[in-house]
Coordinates of C-alpha atoms and ligand atoms in Angstrom, one line a residue:
X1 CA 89.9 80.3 91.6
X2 CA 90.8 82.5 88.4
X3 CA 94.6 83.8 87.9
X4 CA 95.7 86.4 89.9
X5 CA 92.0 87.1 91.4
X6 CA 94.0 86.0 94.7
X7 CA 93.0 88.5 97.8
X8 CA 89.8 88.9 98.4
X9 CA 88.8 84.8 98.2
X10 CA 91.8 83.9 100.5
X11 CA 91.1 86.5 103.1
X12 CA 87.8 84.3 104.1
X13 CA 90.6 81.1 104.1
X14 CA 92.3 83.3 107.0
X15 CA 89.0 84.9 108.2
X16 CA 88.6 82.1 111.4
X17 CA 92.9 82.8 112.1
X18 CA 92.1 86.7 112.2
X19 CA 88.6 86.8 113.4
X20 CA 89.5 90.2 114.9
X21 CA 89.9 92.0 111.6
X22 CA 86.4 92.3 110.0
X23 CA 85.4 93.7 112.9
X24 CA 88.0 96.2 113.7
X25 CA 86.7 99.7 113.1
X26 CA 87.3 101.7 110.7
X27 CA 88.2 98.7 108.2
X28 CA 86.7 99.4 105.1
X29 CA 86.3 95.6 103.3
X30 CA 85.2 97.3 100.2
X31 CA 88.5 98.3 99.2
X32 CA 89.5 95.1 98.9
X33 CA 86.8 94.6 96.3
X34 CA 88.2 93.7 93.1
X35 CA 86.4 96.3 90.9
X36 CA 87.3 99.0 93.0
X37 CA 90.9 98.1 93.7
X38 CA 91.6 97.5 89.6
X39 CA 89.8 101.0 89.6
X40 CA 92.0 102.7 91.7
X41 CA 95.0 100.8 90.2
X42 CA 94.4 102.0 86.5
X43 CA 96.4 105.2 85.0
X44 CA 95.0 108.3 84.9
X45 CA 92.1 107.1 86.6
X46 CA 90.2 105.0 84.1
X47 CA 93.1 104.5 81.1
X48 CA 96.1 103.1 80.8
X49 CA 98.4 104.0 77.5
X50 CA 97.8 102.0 74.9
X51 CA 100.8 102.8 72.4
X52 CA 100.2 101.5 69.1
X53 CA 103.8 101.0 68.0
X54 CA 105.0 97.9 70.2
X55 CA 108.5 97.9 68.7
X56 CA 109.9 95.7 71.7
X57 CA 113.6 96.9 72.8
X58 CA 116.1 98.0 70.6
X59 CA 118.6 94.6 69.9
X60 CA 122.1 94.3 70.6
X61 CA 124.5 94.5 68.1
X62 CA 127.9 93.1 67.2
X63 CA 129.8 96.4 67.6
X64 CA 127.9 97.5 71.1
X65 CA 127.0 94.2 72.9
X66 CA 127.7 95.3 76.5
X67 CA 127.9 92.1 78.7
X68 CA 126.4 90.4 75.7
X69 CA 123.2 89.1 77.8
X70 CA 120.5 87.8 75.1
X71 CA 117.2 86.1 75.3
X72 CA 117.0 85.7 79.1
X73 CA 120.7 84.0 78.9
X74 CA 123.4 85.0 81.2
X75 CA 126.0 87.4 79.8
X76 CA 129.9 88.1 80.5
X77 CA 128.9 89.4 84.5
X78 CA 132.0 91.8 83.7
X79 CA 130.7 95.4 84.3
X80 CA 133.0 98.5 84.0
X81 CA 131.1 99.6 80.4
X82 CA 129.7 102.4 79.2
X83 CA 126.3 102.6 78.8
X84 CA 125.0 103.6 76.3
X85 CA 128.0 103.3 74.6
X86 CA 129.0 106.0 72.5
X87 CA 127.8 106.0 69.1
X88 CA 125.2 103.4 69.8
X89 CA 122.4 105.7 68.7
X90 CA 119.6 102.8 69.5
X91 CA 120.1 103.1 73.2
X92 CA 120.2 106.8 73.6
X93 CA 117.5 108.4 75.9
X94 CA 114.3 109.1 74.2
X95 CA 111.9 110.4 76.7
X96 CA 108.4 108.8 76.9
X97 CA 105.3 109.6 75.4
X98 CA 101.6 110.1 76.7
X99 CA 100.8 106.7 75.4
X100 CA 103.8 104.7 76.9
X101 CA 103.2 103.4 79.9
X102 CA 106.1 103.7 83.3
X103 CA 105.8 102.9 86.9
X104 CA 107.0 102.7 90.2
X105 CA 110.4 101.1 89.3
X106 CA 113.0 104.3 88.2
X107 CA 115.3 101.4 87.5
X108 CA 113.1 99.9 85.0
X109 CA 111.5 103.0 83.7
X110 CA 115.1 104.7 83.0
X111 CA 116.0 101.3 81.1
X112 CA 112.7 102.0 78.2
X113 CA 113.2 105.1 78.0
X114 CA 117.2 104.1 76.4
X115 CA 115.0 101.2 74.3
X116 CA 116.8 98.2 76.3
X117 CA 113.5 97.5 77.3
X118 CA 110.3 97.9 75.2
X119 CA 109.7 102.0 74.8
X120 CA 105.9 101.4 75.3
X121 CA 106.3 100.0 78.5
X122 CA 104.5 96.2 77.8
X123 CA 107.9 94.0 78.4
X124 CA 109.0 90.8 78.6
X125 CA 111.1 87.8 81.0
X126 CA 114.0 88.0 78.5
X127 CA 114.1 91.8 78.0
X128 CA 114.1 92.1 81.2
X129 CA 117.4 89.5 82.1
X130 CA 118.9 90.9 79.1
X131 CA 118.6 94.6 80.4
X132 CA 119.3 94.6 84.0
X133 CA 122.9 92.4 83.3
X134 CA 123.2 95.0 80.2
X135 CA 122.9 98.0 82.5
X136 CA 123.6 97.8 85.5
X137 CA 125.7 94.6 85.5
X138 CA 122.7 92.9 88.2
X139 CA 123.7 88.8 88.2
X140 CA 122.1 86.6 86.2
X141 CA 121.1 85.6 89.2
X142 CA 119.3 88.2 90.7
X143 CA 118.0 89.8 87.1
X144 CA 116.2 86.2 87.2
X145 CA 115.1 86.3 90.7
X146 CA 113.9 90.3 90.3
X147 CA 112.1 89.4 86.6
X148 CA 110.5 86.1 87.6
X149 CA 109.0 87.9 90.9
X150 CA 107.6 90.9 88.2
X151 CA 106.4 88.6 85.6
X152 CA 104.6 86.1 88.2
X153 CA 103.2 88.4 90.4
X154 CA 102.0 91.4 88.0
X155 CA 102.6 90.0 84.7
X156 CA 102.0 86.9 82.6
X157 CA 103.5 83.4 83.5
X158 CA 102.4 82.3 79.8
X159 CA 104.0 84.8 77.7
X160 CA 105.9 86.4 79.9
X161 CA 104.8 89.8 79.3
X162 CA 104.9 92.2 81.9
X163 CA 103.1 95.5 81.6
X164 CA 106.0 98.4 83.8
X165 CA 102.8 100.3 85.1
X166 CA 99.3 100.0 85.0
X167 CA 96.9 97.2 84.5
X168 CA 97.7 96.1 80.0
X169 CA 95.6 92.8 80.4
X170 CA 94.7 92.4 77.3
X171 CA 98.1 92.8 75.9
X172 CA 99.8 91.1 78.4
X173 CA 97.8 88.2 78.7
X174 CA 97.8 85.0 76.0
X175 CA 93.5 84.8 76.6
X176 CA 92.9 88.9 76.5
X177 CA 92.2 88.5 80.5
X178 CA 89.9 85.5 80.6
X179 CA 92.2 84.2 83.6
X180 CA 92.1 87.4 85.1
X181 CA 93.5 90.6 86.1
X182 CA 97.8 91.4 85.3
X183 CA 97.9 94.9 87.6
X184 CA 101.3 95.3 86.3
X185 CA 104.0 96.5 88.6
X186 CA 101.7 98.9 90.1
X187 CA 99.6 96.2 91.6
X188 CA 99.8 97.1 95.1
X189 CA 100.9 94.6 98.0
X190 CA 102.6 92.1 95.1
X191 CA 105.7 93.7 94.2
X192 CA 105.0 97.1 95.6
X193 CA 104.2 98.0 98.4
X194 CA 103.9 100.6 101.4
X195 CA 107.2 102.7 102.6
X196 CA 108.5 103.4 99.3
X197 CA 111.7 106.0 99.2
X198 CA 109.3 108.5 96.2
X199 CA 105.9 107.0 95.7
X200 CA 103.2 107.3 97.9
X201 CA 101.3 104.2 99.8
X202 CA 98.4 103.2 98.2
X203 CA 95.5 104.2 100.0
X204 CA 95.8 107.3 101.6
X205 CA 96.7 108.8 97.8
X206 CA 93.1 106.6 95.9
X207 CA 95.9 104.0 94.7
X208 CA 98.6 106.3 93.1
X209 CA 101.4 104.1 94.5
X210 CA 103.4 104.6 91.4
X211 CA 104.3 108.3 90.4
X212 CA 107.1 110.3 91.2
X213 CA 106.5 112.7 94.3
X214 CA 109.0 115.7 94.7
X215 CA 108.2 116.3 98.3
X216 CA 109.3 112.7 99.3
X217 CA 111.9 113.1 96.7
X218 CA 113.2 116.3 99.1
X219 CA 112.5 114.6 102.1
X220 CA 115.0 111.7 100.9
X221 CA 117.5 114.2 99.8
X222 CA 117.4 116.1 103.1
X223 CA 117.7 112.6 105.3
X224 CA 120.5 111.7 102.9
X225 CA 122.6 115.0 103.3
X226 CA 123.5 113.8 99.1
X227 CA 125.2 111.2 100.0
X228 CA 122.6 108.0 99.0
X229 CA 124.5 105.4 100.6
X230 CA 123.0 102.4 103.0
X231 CA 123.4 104.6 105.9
X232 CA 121.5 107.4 104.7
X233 CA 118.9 104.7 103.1
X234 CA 118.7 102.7 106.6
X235 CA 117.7 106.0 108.1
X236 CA 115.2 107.4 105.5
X237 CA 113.4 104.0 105.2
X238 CA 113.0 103.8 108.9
X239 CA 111.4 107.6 108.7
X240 CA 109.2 106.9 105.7
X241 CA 108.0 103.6 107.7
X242 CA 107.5 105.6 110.7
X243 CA 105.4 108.4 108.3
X244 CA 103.2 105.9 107.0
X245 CA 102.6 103.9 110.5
X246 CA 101.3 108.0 111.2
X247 CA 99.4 108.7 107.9
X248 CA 98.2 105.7 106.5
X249 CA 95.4 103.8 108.4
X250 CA 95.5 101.0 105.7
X251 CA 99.3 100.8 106.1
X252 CA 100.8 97.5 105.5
X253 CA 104.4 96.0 106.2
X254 CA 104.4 92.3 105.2
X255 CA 107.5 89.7 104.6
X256 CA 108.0 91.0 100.9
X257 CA 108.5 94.8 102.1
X258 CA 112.0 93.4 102.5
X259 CA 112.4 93.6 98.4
X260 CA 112.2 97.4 99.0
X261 CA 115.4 97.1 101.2
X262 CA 116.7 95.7 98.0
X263 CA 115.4 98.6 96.0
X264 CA 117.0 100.8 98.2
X265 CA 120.3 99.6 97.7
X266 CA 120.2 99.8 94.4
X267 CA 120.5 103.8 94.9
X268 CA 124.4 102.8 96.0
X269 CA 125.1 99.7 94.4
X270 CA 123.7 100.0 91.0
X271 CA 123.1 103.7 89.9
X272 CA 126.4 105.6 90.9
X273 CA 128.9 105.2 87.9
X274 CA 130.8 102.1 88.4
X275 CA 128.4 100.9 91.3
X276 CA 130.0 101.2 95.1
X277 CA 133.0 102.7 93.1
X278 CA 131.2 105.7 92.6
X279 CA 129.3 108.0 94.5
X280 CA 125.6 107.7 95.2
X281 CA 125.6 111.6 94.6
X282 CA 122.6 113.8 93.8
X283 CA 123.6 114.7 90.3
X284 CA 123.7 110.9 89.8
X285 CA 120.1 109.9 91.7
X286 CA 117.9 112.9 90.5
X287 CA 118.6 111.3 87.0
X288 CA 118.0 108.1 87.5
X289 CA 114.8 109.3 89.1
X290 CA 113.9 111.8 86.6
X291 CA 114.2 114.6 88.8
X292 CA 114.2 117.7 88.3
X293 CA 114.8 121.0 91.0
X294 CA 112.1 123.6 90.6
X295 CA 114.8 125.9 92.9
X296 CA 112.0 126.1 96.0
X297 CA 112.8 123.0 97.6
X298 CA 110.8 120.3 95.5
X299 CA 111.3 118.2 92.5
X300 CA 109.5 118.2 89.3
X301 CA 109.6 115.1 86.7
X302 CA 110.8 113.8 83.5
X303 CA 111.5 110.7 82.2
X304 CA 114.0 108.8 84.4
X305 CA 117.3 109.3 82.7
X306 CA 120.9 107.5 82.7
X307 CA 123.4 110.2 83.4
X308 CA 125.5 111.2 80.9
X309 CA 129.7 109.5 80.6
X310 CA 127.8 106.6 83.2
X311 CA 129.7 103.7 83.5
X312 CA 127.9 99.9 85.0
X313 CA 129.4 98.6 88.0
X314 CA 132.3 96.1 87.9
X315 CA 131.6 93.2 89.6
X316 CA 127.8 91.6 89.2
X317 CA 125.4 92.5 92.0
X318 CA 124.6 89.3 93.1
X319 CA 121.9 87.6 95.5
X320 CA 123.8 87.0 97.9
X321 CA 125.2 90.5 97.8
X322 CA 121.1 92.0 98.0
X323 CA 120.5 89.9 100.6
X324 CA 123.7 91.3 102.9
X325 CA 122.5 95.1 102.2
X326 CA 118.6 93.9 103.2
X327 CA 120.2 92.8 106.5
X328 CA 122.5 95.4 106.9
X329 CA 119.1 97.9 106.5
X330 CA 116.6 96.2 108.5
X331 CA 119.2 96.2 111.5
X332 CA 120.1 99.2 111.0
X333 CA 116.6 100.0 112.6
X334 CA 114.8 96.8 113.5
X335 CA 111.1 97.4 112.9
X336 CA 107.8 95.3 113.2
X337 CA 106.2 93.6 110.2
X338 CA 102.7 94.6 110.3
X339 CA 100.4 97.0 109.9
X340 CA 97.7 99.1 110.9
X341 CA 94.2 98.5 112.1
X342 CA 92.0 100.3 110.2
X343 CA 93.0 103.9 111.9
X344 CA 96.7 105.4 111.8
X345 CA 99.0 105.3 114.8
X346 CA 97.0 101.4 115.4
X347 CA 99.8 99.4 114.2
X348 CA 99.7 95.4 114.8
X349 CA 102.8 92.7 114.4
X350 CA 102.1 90.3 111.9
X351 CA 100.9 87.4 114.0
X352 CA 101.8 84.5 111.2
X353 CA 105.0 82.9 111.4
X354 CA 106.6 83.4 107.5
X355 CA 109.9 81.9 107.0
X356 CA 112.3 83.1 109.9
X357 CA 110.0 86.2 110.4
X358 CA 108.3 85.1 113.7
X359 CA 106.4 87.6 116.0
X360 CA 106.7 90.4 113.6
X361 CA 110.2 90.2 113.8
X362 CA 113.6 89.2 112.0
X363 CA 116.1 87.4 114.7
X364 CA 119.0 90.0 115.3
X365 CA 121.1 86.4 114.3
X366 CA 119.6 87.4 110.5
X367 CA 122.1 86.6 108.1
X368 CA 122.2 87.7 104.5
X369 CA 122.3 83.7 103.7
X370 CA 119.1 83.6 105.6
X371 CA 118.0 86.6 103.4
X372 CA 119.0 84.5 100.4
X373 CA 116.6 81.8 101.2
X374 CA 113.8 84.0 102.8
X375 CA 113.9 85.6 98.7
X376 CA 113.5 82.7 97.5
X377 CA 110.2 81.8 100.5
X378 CA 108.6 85.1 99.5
X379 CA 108.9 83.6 95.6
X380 CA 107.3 80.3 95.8
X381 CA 105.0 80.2 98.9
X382 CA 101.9 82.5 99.5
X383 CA 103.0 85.3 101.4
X384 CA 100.5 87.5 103.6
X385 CA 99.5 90.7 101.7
X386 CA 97.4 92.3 104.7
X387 CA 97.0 91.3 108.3
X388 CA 94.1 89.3 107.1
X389 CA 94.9 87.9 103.8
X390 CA 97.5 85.2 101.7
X391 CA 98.1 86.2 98.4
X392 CA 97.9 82.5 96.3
X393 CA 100.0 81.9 93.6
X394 CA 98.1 79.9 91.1
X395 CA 99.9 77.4 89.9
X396 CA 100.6 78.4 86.6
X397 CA 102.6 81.0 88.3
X398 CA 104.2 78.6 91.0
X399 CA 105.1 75.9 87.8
X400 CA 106.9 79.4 86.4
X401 CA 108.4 80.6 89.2
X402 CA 109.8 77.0 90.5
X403 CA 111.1 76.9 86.9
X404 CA 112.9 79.7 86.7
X405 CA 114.7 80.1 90.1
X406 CA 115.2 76.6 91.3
X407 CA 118.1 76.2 88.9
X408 CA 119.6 79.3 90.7
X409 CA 119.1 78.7 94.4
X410 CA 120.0 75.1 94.0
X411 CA 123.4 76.6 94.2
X412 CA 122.6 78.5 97.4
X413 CA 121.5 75.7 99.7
X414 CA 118.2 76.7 100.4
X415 CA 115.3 74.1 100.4
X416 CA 113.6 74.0 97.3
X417 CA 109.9 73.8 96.3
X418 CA 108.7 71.1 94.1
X419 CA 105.3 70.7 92.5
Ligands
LIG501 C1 112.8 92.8 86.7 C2 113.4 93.6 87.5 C3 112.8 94.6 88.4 C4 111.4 94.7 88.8 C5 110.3 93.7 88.4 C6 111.3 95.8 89.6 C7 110.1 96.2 90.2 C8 110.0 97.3 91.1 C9 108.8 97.6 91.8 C10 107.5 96.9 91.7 C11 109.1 98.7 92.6 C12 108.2 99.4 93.6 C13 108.5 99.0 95.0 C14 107.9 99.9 96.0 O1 106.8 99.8 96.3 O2 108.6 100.8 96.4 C15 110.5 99.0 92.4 C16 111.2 100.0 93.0 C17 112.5 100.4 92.8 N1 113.3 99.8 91.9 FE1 112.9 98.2 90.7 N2 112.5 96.4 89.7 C18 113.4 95.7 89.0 C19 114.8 96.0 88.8 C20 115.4 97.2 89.2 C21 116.7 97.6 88.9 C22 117.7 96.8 88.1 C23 116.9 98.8 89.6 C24 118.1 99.7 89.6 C25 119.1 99.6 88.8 C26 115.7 99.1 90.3 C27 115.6 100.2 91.1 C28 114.5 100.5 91.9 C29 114.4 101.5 92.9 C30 115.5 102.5 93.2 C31 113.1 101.4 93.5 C32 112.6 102.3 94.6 C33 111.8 103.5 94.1 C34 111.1 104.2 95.2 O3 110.9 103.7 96.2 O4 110.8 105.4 95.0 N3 114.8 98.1 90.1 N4 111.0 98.1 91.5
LIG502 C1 103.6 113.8 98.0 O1 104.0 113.3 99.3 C2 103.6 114.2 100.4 C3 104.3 113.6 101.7 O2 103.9 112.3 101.9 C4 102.1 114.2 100.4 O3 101.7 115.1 101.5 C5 101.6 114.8 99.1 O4 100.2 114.7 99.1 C6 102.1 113.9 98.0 N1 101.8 114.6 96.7 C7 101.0 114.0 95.8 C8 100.8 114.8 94.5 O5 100.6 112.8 95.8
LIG503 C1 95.3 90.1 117.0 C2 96.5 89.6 117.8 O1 96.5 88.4 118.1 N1 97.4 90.5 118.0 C3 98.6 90.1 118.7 C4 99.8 90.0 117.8 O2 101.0 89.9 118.5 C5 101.3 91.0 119.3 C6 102.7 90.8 119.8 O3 102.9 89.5 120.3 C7 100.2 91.1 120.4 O4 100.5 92.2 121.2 C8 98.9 91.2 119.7 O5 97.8 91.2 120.7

């Protein structure tokens, strides 16, 4: 089996668990189909930008290091800093071009667009460490965990490239594609997924999963009353999960939807000005998301933005710390991993035991040191990516991904993976 060509060959490894699903109605096996899904992937619709000028992201310097994170290392973990710093002209906001490419991730995408990751959109594992402990003052730990996750699942385990959108293969990849397809972080049931707070779910919008949508946008404001905080997120997750159990016949809720927890959290740990010492406000999320009011209750876009006089949270955001907020979330309003059969309102639980999800379900005992480990599960094993399939890590990208984050959870007690 070639790199990354993982769903379509497993689903007949699960077909004799799930016999039920290829003949459920409604079921369309073709969109599963490798052409069609990389079809449906690519940006707009047959292209994806292609800027010429890969000038990688602006390096630190002496005078404006922030928590001095460099090639992939861990930095100072003491937040509190202005960013960008004033005078530090390299990381100022320069909006993005037609041929740069941006994604699903505002956290990422606001991040180029201030050149502390590469402007073009084609990044790498260390830019990517560097940035999110630069910026936002994420852990080492969980910019590691959060990178190796991008890199191995939509990206390149070889060189490390990672593409912030749509399918780069060929300047991603070491062998111009000959071991496969790299979707990038649009690559839909990998990274992202179904239920997302602005982006629609993949299917019922022909695969854009990644832009901005001002009516969700609105529809998260008006949940969240303009206060973003893990209440108002608890809720608004639980309504967009209910919307898409309603719209989307193909909708699918598997083990890793719990990384979009995480995402959510990141609306009140990471973007308001010094983290949970600020204010999740809407002044401070439209930026981030590149929001813009057109005055008649919607959002238009441009480029995703660090507000102006923004200062990182104090204290890292750690794993641990991720994994207490995914908890906090799901509990908030327990729901069923699953997904639906083919038609909407036909949803299923997820009938494979994964970790400590059993019966579709996270025990109300959930901890957030069982979250820890569970991260860590979703990393390193094959995790189902539909009711009927197991994405495969090839093991170039389990070798990576064992390399990268058993140094970290060793410190968290979780039983680690060896090859
Ligand atoms: C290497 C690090 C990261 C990677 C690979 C990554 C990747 C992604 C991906 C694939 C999504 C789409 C998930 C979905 O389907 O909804 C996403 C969503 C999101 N990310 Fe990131 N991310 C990273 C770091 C960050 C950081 C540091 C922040 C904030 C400071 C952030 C903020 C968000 C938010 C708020 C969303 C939800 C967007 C929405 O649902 O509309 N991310 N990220
Ligand atoms: C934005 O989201 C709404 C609500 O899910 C949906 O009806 C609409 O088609 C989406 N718009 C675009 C342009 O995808
Ligand atoms: C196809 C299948 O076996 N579905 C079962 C999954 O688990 C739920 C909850 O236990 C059952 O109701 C389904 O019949």
């Amino acid at each position: 089996m070639t790199l990354h060509n993982l769903a379509l060959l497993s689903a007949f490894g699960l077909a004799s668990a799930f016999p039920w699903v290829a003949s459920v109605p409604g079921v369309d096996s073709s969109l599963f189909h490798r052409d069609v899904f990389e079809k449906r992937q690519s940006y707009p619709y047959g292209s994806c930008p292609n800027n010429p000028q890969h000038t990688g992201a602006a390096p630190y310097s002496k005078q404006y290091p922030y928590t001095g994170a460099v090639n992939g290392l861990p930095g100072s973990q003491k937040g509190g800093i202005q960013v960008p710093a004033p005078g530090d002209t390299a990381h100022y906001y320069t909006a993005p071009g037609p041929n740069d490419i941006r994604g699903p991730c505002p956290g990422l995408n606001s991040a180029a667009n201030h050149n502390f990751l590469s402007h073009d959109g084609i990044t790498t594992f260390a830019e990517l460490v560097d940035a999110q402990q630069n910026v936002y003052n994420v852990g080492y730990d969980l910019a590691v965990l959060l990178a190796t996750l991008g890199v191995g699942l939509d990206g390149d385990p070889i060189t490390g490239k990672l593409s912030l959108g749509c399918d780069a293969t060929s300047r991603t990849s070491s062998t111009g594609g000959l071991l496969g397809a790299e979707p990038g972080l649009n690559g839909h049931n990998k990274f992202e997924g179904d239920t997302s707070l602005t982006r629609n779910d993949f299917f019922p919008s022909n695969g854009d999963n990644y832009m901005f949508n001002g009516t969700l946008f609105e529809a998260m404001r008006q949940t969240s009353n303009n206060v973003f905080d893990r209440t108002a997120m608890s809720k608004y997750r639980y309504q967009r999960y209910q919307q898409s159990i309603k719209e989307n016949a193909n909708f699918y809720f598997g083990p890793k939807s719990l990384l979009l927890y995480g995402a959510a959290s990141f609306l009140y740990e990471l973007f308001p000005s010094y983290g949970p010492a600020g204010t999740a406000d809407l002044a401070t999320i439209s930026s981030f998301f590149g929001a813009v009011s057109t005055g008649q209750g919607t959002w238009a876009h441009q480029g995703d933005r660090i507000p102006p006089n923004w200062f990182s949270r104090v204290a890292p955001y750690t794993i641990p710390d991720v994994g207490n907020e995914i908890i906090a979330q799901y509990l908030a309003f327990p729901v069923l991993f699953g997904g639906n059969l083919g038609s909407t309102n036909n949803f299923d639980g997820l009938n494979t035991t994964f970790g400590i999800i059993k019966d579709g379900k996270l025990p109300s005992s959930t901890t957030a040191a069982d979250i820890t480990c569970l991260l860590y599960q979703l990393a390193t094993e094959n995790v189902p990516s539909s009711l009927s399939t197991v994405l495969e890590l090839p093991l170039e990208v389990l070798e990576f991904t064992i390399s990268k984050l058993n140094p970290i959870f060793k410190n968290y007690g979780c039983p680690l993976r060896t090859i």
